[in-house]
Structures are given as C-alpha cells and as structure tokens.
PDB file of C-alpha atoms in Angstrom:
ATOM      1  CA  UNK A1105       0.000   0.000   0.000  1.00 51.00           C
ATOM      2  CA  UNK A1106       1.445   3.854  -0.986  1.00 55.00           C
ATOM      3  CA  UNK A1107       1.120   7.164   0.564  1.00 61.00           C
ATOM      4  CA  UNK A1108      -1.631   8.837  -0.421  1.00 60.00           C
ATOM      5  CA  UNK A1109      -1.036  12.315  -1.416  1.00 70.00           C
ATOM      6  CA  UNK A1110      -3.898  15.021  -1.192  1.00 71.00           C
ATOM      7  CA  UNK A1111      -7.619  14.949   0.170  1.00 72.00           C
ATOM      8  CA  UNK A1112      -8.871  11.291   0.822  1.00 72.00           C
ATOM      9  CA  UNK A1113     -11.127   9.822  -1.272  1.00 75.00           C
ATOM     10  CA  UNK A1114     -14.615  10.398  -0.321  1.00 75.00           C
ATOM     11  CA  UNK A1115     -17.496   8.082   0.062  1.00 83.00           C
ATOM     12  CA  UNK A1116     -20.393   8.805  -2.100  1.00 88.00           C
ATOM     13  CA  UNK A1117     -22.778   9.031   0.605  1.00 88.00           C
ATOM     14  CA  UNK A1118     -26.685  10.005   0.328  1.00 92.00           C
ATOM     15  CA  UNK A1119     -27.982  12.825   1.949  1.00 93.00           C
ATOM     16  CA  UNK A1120     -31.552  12.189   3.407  1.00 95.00           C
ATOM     17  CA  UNK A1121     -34.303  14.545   2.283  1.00 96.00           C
ATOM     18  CA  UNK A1122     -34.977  16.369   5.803  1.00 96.00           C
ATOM     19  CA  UNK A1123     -31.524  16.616   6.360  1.00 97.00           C
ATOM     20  CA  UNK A1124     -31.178  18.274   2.881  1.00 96.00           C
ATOM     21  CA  UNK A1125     -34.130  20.169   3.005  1.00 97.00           C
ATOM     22  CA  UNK A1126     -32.490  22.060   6.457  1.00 97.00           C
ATOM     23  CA  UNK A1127     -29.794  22.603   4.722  1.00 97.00           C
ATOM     24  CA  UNK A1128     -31.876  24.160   1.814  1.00 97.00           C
ATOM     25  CA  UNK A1129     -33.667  26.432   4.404  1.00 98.00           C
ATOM     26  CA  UNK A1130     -30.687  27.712   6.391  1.00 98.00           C
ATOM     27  CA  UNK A1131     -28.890  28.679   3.212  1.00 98.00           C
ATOM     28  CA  UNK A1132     -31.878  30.800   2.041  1.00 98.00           C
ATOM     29  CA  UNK A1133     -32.330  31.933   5.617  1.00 97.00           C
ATOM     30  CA  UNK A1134     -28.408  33.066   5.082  1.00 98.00           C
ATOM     31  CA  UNK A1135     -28.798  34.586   1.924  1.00 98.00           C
ATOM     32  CA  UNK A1136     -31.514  35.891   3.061  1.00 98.00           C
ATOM     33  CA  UNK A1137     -29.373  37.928   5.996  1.00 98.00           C
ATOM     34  CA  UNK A1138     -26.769  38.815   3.887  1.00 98.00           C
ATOM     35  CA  UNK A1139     -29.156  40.298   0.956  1.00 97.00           C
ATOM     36  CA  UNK A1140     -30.804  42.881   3.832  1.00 97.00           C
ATOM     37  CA  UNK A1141     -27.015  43.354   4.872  1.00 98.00           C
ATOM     38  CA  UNK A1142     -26.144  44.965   1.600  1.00 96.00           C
ATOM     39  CA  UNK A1143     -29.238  46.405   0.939  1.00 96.00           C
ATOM     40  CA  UNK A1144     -29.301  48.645   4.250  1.00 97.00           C
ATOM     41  CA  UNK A1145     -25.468  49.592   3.522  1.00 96.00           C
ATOM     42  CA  UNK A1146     -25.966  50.541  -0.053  1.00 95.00           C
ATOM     43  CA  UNK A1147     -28.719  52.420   0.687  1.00 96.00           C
ATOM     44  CA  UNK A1148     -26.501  54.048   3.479  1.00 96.00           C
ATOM     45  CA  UNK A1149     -23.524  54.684   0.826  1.00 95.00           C
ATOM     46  CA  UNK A1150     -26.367  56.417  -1.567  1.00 96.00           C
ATOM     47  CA  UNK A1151     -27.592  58.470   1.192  1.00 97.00           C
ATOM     48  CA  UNK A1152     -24.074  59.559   2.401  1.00 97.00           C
ATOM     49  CA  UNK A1153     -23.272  60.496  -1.763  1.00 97.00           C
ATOM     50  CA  UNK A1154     -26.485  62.395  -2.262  1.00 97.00           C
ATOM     51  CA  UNK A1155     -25.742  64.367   1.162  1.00 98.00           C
ATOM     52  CA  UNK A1156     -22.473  65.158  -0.638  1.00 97.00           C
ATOM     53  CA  UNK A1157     -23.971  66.841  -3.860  1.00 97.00           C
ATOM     54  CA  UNK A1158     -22.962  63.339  -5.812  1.00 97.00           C
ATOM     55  CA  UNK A1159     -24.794  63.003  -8.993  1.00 97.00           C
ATOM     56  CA  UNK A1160     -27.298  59.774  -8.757  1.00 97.00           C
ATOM     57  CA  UNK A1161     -25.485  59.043 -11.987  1.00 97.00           C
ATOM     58  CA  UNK A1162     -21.974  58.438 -10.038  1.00 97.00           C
ATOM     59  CA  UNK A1163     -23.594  57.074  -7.291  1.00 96.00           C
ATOM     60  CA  UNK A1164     -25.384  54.364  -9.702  1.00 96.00           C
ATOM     61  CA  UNK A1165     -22.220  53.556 -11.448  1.00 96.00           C
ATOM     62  CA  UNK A1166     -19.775  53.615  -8.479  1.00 93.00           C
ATOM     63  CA  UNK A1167     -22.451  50.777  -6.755  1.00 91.00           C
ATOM     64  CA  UNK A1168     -22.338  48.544  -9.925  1.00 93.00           C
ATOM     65  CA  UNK A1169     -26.128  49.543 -10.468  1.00 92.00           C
TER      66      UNK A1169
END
C-alpha cells in the first residue's frame, strides 16, 4: 500500500431529504441575511453620496447599479 497524497477519497454518501431540506432552508435563511445586509449599507452609501452633492449618476455607477 502507498502514501496517499492530497484529500482522501470520499465516500459517495446520500444525503436524506430532511436533512437536505435544512440545509436548503438555512442557506436561504443566510442569503436571506446577507441580501438585507447589503441592501441597508448601499442604501446608506447612496444616502451619504447624495448628502455630498454626488450626482445619482456616479452614485449608480460607483455601486455597480
């Protein structure tokens, strides 16, 4: 028997359906948080801009809009 070199080789192992479906709803639930996370600072960084005089047109093209 060699070394091995690297990751081991991984089982191909089934994944129930609740256990999967959990998984399904904390990744939304994550994505979810994050989404509201960006929104609220965005619309911060816009506010900020337009309380500088900023052009909407900057502001849209500096947040990839």
């Amino acid at each position: 028997m060699g070394i091995g070199y690297g990751r081991p080789t991984e089982q191909q192992v089934t994944i129930p359906r609740e256990l999967a479906v959990l998984i399904v709803k904390k990744a939304v639930a994550m994505a979810e948080k994050l989404e509201n996370q960006a929104l609220d600072q965005m619309t911060r960084d816009a506010r900020r801009a337009l309380q500088r005089g900023t052009d909407p047109a900057v502001i849209v093209r500096q947040l990839g809009l």
